[in-house]
Tab-separated table of C-alpha atoms in Angstrom:
chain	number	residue	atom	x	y	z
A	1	UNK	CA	27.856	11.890	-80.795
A	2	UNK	CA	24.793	10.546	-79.286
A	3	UNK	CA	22.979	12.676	-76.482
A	4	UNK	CA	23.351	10.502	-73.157
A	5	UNK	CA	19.716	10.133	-71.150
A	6	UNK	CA	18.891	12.717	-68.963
A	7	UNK	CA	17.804	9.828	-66.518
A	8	UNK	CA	21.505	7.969	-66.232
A	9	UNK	CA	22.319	11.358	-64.935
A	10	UNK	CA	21.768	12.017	-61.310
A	11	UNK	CA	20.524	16.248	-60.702
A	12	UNK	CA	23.573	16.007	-57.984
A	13	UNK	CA	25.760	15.409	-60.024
A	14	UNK	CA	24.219	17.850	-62.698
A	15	UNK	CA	24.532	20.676	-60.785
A	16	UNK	CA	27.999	19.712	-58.993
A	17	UNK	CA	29.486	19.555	-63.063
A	18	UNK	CA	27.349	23.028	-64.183
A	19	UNK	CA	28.718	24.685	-60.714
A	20	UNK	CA	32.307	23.611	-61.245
A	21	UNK	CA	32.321	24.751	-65.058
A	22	UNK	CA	30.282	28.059	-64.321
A	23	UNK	CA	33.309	30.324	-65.750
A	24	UNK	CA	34.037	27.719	-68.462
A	25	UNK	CA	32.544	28.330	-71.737
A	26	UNK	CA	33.646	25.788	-73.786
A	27	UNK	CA	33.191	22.815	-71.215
A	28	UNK	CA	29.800	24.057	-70.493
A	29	UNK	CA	29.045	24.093	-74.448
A	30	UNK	CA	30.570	20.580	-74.593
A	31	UNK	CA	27.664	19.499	-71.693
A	32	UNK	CA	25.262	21.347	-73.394
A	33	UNK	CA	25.661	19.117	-76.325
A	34	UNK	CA	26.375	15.605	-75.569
A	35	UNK	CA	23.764	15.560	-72.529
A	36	UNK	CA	19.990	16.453	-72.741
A	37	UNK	CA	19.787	17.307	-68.473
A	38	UNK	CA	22.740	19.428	-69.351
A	39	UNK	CA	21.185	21.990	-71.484
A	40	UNK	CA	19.236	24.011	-69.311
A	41	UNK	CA	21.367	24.827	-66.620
A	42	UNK	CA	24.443	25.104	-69.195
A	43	UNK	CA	22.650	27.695	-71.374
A	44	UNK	CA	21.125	29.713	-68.376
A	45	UNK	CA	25.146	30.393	-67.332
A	46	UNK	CA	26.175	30.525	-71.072
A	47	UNK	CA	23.699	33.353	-71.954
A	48	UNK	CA	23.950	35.064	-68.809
A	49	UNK	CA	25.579	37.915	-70.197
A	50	UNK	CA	25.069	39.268	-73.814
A	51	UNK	CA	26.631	42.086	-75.702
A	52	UNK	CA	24.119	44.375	-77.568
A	53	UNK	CA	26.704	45.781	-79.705
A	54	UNK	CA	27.208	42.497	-81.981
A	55	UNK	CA	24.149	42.748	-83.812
A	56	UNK	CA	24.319	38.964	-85.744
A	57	UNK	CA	24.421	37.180	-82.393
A	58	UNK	CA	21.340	39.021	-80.435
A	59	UNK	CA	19.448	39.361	-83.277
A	60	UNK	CA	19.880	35.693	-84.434
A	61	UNK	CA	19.433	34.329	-81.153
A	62	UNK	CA	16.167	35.916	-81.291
A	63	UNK	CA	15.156	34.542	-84.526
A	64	UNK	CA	16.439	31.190	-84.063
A	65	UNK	CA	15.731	30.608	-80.183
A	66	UNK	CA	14.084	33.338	-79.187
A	67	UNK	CA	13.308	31.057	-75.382
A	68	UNK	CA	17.359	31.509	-74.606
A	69	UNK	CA	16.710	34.973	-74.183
A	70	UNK	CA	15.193	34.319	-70.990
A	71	UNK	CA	18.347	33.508	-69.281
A	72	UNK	CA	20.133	36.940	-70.312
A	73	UNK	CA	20.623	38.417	-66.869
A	74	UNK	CA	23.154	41.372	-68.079
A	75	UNK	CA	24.020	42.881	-70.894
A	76	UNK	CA	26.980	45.063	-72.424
A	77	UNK	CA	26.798	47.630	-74.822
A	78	UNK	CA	30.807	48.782	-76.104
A	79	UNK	CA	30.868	52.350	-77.689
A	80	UNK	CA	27.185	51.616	-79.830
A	81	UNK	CA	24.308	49.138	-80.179
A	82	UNK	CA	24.193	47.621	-83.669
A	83	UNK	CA	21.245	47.949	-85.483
A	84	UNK	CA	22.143	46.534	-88.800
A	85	UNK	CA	18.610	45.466	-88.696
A	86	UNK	CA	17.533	47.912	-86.367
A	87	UNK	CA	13.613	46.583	-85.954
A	88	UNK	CA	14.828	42.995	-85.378
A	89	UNK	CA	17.255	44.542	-82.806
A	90	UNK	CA	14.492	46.376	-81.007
A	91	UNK	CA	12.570	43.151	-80.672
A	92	UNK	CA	15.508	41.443	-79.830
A	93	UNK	CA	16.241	43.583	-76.610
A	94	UNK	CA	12.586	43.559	-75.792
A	95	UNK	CA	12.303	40.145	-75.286
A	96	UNK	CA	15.094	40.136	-72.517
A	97	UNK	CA	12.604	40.382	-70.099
A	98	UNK	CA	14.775	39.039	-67.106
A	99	UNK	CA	17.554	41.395	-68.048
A	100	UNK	CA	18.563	42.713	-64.311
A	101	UNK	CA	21.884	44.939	-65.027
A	102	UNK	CA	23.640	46.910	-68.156
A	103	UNK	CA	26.943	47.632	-68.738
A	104	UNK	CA	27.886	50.777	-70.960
A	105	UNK	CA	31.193	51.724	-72.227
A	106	UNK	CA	32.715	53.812	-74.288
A	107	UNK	CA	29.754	55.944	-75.283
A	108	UNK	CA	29.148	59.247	-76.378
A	109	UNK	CA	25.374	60.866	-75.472
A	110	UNK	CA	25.457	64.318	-77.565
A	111	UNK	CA	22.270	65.484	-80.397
A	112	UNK	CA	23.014	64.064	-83.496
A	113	UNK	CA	25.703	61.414	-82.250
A	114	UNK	CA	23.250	59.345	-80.215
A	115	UNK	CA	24.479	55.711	-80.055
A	116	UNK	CA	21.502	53.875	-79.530
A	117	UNK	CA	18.754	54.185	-81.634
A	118	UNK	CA	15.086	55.642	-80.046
A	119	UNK	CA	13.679	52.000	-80.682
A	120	UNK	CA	16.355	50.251	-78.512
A	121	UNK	CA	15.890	52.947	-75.757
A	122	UNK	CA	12.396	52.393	-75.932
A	123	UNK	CA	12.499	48.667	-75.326
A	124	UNK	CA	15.038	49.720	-72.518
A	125	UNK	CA	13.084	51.600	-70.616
A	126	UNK	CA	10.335	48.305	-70.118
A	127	UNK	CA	12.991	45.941	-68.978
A	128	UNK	CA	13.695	44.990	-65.034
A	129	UNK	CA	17.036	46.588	-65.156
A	130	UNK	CA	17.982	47.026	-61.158
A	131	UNK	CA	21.864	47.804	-62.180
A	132	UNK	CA	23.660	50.336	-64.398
A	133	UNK	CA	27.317	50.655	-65.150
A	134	UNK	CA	28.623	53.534	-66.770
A	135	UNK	CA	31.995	53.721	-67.727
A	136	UNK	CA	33.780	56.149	-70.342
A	137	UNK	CA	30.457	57.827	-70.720
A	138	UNK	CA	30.431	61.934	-72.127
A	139	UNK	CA	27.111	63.590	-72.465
A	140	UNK	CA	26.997	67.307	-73.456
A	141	UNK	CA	25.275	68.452	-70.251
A	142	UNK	CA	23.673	67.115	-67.249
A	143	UNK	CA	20.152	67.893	-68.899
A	144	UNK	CA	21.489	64.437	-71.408
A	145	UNK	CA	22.766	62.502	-68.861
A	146	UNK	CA	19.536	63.038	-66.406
A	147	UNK	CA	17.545	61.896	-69.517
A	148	UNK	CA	19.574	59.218	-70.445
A	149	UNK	CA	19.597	57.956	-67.198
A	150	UNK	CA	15.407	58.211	-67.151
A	151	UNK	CA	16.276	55.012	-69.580
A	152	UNK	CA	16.356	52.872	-66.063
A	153	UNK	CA	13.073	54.036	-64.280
A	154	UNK	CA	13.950	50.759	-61.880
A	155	UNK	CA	17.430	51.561	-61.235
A	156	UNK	CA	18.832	50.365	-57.882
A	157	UNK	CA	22.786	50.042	-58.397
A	158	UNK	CA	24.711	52.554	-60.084
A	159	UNK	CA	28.403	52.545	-60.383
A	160	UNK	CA	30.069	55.777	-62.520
A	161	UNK	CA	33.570	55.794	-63.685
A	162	UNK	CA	34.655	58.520	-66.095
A	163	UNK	CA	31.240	59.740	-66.810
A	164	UNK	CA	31.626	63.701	-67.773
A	165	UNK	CA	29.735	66.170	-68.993
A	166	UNK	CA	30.984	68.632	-71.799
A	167	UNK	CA	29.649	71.773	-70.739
A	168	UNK	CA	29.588	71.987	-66.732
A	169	UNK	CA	28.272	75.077	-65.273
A	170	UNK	CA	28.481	76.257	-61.523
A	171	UNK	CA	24.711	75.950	-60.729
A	172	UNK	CA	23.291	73.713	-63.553
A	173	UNK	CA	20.954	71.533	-62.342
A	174	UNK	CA	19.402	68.320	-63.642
A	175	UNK	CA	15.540	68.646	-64.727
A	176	UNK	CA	12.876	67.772	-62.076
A	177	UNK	CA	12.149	63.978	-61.949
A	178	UNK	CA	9.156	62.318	-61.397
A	179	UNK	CA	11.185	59.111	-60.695
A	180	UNK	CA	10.009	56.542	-58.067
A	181	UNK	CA	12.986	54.266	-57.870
A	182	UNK	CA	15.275	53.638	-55.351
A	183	UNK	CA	18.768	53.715	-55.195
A	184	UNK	CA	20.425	50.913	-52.796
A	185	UNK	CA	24.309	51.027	-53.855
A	186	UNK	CA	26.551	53.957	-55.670
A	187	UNK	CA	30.015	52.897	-56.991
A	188	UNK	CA	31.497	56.441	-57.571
A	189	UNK	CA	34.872	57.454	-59.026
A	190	UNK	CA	35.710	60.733	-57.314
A	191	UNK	CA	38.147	62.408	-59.629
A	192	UNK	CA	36.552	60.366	-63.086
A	193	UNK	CA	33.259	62.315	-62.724
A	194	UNK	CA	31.789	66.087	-63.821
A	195	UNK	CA	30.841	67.452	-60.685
A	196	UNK	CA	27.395	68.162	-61.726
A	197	UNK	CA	26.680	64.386	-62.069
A	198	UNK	CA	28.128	63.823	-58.073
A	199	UNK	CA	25.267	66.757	-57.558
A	200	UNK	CA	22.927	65.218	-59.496
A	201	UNK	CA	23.202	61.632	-57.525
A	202	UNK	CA	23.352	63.099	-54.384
A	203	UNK	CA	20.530	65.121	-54.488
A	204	UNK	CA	17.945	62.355	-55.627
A	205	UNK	CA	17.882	62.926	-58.834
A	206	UNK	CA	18.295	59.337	-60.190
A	207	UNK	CA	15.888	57.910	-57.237
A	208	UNK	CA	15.528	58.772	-53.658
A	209	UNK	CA	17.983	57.644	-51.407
A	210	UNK	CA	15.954	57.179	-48.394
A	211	UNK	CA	17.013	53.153	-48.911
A	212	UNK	CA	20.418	54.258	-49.705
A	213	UNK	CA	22.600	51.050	-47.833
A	214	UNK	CA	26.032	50.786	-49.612
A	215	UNK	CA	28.517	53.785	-51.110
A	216	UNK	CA	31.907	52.938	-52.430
A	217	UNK	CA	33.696	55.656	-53.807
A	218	UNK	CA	37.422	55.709	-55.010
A	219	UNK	CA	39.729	58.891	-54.986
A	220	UNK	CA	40.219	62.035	-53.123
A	221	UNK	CA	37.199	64.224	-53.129
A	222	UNK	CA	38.057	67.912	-53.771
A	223	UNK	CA	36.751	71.036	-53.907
A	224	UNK	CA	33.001	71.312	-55.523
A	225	UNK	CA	33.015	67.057	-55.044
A	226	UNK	CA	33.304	67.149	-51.276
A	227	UNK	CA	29.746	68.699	-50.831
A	228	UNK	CA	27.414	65.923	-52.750
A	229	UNK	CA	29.791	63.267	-50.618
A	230	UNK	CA	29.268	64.194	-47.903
A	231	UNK	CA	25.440	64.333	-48.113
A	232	UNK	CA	25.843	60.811	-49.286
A	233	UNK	CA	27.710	59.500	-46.336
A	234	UNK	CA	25.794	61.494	-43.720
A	235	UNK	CA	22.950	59.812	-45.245
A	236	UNK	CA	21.253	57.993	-42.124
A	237	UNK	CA	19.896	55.047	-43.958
A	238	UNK	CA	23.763	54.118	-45.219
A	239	UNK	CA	24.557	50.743	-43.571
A	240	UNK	CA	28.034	50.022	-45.752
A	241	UNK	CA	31.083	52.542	-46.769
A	242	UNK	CA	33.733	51.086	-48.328
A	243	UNK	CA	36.787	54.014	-49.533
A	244	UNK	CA	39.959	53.848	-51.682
A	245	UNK	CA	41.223	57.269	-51.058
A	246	UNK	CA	40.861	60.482	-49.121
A	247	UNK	CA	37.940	61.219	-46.681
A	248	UNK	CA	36.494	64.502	-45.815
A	249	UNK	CA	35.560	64.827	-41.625
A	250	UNK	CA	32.533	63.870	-41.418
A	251	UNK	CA	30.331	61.889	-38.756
A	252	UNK	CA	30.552	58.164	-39.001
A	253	UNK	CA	28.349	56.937	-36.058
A	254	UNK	CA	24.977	56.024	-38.095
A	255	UNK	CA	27.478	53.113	-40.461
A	256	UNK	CA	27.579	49.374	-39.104
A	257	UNK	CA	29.914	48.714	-41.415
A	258	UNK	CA	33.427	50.693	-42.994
A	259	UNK	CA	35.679	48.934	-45.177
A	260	UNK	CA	39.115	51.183	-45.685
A	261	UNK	CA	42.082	51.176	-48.263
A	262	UNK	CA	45.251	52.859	-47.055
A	263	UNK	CA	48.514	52.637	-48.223
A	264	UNK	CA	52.173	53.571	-47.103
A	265	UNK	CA	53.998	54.265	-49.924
A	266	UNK	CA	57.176	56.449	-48.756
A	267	UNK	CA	58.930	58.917	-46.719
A	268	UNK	CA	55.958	60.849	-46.414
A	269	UNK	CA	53.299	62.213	-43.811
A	270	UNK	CA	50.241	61.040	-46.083
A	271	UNK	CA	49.953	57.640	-44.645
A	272	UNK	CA	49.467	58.961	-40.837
A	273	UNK	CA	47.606	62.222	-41.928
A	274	UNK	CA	45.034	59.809	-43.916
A	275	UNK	CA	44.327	57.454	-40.818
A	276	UNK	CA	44.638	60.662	-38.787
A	277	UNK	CA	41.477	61.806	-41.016
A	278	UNK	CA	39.749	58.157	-40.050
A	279	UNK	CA	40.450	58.363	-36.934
A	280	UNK	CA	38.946	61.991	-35.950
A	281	UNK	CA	35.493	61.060	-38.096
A	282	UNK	CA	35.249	57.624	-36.265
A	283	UNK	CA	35.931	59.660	-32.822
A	284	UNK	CA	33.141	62.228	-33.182
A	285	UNK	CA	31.080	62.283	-29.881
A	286	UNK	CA	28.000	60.270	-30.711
A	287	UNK	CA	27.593	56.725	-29.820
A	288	UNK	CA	28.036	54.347	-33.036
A	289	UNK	CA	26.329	51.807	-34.646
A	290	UNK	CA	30.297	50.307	-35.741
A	291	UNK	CA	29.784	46.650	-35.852
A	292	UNK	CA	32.943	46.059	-38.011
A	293	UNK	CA	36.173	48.204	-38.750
A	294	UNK	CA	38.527	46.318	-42.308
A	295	UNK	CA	41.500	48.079	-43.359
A	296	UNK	CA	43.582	47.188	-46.017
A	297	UNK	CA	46.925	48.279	-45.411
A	298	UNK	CA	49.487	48.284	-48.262
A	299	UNK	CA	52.602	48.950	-47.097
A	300	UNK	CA	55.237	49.541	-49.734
A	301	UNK	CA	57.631	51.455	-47.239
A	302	UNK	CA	58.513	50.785	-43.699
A	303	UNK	CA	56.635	52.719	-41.109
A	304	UNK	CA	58.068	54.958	-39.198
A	305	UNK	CA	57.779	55.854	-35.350
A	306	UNK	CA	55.045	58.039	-36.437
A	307	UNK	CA	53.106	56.086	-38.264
A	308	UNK	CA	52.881	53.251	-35.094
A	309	UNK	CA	51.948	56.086	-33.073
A	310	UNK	CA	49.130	56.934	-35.328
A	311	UNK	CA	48.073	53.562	-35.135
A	312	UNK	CA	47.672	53.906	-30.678
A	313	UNK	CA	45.688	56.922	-31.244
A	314	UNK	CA	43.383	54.435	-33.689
A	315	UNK	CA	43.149	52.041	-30.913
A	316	UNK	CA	42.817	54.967	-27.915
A	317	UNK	CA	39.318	56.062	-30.245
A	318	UNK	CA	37.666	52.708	-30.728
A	319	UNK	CA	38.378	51.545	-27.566
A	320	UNK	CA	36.090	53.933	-25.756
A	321	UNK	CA	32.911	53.013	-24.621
A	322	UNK	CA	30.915	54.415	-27.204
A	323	UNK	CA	31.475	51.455	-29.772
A	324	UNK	CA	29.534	49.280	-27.707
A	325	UNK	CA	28.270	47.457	-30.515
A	326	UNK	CA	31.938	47.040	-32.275
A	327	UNK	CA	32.313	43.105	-33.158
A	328	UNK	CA	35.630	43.324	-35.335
A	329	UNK	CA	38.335	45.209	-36.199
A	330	UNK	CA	40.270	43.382	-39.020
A	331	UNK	CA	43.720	44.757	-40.456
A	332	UNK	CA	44.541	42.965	-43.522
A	333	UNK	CA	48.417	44.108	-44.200
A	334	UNK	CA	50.073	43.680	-47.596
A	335	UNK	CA	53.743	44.013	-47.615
A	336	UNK	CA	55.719	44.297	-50.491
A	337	UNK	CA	58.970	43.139	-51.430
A	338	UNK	CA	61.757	44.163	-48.563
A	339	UNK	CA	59.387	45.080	-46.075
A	340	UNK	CA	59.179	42.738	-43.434
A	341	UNK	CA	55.395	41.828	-42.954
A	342	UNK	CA	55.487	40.077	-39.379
A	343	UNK	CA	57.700	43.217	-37.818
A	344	UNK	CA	55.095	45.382	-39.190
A	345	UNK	CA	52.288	42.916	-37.998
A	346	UNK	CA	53.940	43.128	-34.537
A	347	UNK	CA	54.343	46.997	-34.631
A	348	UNK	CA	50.949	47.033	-35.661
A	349	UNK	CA	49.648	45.562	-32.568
A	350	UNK	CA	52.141	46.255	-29.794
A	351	UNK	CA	50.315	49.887	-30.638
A	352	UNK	CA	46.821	48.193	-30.595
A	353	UNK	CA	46.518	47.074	-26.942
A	354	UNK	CA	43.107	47.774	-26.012
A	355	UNK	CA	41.560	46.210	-29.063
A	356	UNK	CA	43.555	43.198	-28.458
A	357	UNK	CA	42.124	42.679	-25.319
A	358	UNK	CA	38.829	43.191	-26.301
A	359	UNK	CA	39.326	40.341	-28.395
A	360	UNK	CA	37.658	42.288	-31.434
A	361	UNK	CA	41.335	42.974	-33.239
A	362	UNK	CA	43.052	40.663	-35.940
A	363	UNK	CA	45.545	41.395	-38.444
A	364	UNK	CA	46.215	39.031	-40.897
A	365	UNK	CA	49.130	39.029	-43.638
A	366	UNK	CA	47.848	38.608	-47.372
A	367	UNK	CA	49.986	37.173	-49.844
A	368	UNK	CA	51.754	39.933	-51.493
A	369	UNK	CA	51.917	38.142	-55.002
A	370	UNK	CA	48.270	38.025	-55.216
C-alpha cells in the first residue's frame, strides 16, 4: 500500500486520530504504516513503554533504529533482564536517555542470584529515571535493597508492594547515603513490606523528604510499621494522603487534601470504629489547612443506627470553625447488591446537616457494576 502525503493530512486531524487510538496498538501500527505524518506521533505512544526482559526486541530496536529509543518513557523488567548479548543490552538501555520510570517485578536481589547484570545497572544509574515500582521484590537485607535502590540517584516516585527483606533485624539500619534526590510521592503497601524498608523510607534514606507532597498507603499499619508512618504523615511538607485501610491517631491539620477508603462490610463495629479513628485525627485542636475531604464508602451491609450516628459526629468535627479553608466534602457511596443506595444516601445526610448547609457536602452514588 502506498504511503498517503503527509500534506493531504491536516495536524488536527493527526493528532485527533493518534489521541483517539493512544491505547490501540494495532490501529496505531496500521497509521504508522500507510501515512508518513503518522509515524512520529504513532511510534512515540507505541514505544512508550518497553520491557527489558525480552532481549531480541530492545536489543534489535537498538541495532536497527536505534532513534525509536528516544520515545521509551518507561520500562519493565519481569523476574530478570536478558542479556543474551549482554554488551548489546547494556548499550541498548543506555541509549534510553528519556527513560522517566521503571517497573520491577518478580525479582530476587541476593549475592550470587543478582538478576541484572553490573553493565545494565551501570547504564541504569545515568538514566533520568524520576519513578520506581517495585513489586514482588526480596533482597537478603536492607544493606541490598539500600544499594539497589542507589541504582535511581534521581528517584522522585516510589511505590513498594511486597518488597521484603530475608533477614530483618530489630535495629538494622540502611548504610549512610550521600543521596541528593528528592522524594515527591510514596505508594506503600503496609502489610506487603519488611519493616526495615518502611524505616528505611521514612527516615530519608532513599532521598530527603523535605518535598515530600503525596503518600498513599494501603493496609492496616501494625506494630513496628506504625512508627515510620507516622513520621511520614506528620511530615509538614505532605500536601496529599490518600488511605485504603486503618489509620493510626495522628494530627491531620498541615494536609489540604485526604482521600479515604472505608467500607461496611457486616454486622460489625469496624466500620464506625474506623471513621471513629478519622474523625478524632481530623478533630485535633489545631486549625487545618483541609481544603477537600473524599470518602469512598463501600457499603456491602446496611448501616446500622450506629453507624449514622458516627456519621453526625463526622459532620459535628468539620463543621467547626477551624476548617475555615474546607471547600468540599465529597462522599462517593457504592452499594452493592440488596442494599438500597438512595436510603443510605439519605441516612447519610439527614446525619450531615451542618455540612449541607455549608454547601461544601455532596454524596454521589457510583455505579456498583463498575
Amino acid at each position: 500500500m502506498a504511503c498517503i502525503s503527509s500534506q493531504k493530512v491536516p495536524q488536527e486531524l493527526i493528532d485527533k486520530i493518534v489521541n483517539e487510538l493512544h491505547d490501540h496498538r494495532k490501529s496505531l501500527k496500521a497509521c504508522n504504516a500507510v501515512c508518513r505524518a503518522f509515524r512520529s506521533p504513532a511510534v512515540a505512544l507505541l514505544f512508550r513503554w518497553v520491557s527489558l526482559s525480552s532481549s531480541p526486541s530492545i536489543s534489535r530496536l537498538f541495532q536497527v533504529s536505534p532513534g525509536v529509543l528516544n520515545s521509551v518513557k518507561g520500562a519493565a523488567i519481569y523476574e530478570t533482564v536478558d542479556y543474551v548479548d549482554a554488551n548489546v543490552m547494556a548499550k541498548a538501555v543506555a541509549s534510553l536517555v528519556n527513560l522517566n520510570a521503571i517497573r520491577i517485578t518478580r525479582m530476587t536481589w541476593v549475592p550470587d542470584s543478582y538478576r541484572i547484570t553490573p553493565a545494565v545497572v551501570s547504564a541504569l544509574r545515568t538514566l533520568p529515571i524520576k519513578t520506581v515500582t517495585l513489586n514482588e521484590v526480596i533482597f537478603r537485607d536492607i544493606v541490598l535493597f539500600a544499594g539497589f535502590m542507589d541504582t535511581f540517584p534521581g528517584v522522585e516516585n516510589i511505590s513498594l508492594k511486597h518488597v521484603y527483606c530475608n533477614i530483618v533485624s530489630k535495629n538494622d539500619k540502611a548504610p549512610i547515603s550521600s543521596r541528593t534526590n528528592i522524594i515527591r510521592s510514596l505508594h506503600l503497601s503496609m502489610n506487603e513490606i519488611s519493616s526495615n524498608v518502611l524505616r528505611t523510607v521514612a527516615d530519608g534514606s532513599l532521598g530527603s523528604l523535605v518535598e515530600l507532597k503525596s503518600l498513599t498507603y494501603v493496609g492496616n499499619p501494625k506494630g513496628k510499621e506504625v512508627p515510620p508512618l507516622v513520621t511520614l504523615i506528620q511530615n509538614p511538607s505532605l500536601q496529599d494522603l490518600c488511605v485504603v485501610g486503618d489509620i493510626p491517631v495522628v494530627k491531620l491539620s498541615h494536609i489540604k487534601t485526604i482521600v479515604i477508603h472505608l467500607a461496611k462490610e457486616a454486622y460489625t463495629t469496624e466500620f464506625r470504629t474506623s471513621l471513629g479513628r478519622w474523625t478524632d485525627c481530623l478533630a485535633s485542636g489545631e486549625e487545618s489547612s483541609l481544603n477537600n475531604l473524599t470518602i469512598h464508602f463501600d457499603v456491602k451491609h446496611q448501616i446500622s443506627a450506629n453507624d449514622a450516628k458516627q456519621w453526625a459526629v463526622l459532620d459535628k468535627a468539620l463543621s467547626a470553625s477551624r476548617f475555615p479553608e474546607l471547600i468540599s466534602c465529597c462522599v462517593i457511596l457504592k452499594a452493592a447488591a440488596g442494599i438500597e443506595a438512595e436510603q443510605t444516601k439519605e441516612l447519610i445526610e439527614t446525619h450531615c446537616p451542618n455540612l449541607c448547609t455549608r454547601n461544601v457536602f455532596t454524596l454521589e452514588i457510583e455505579d456498583s457494576s463498575l
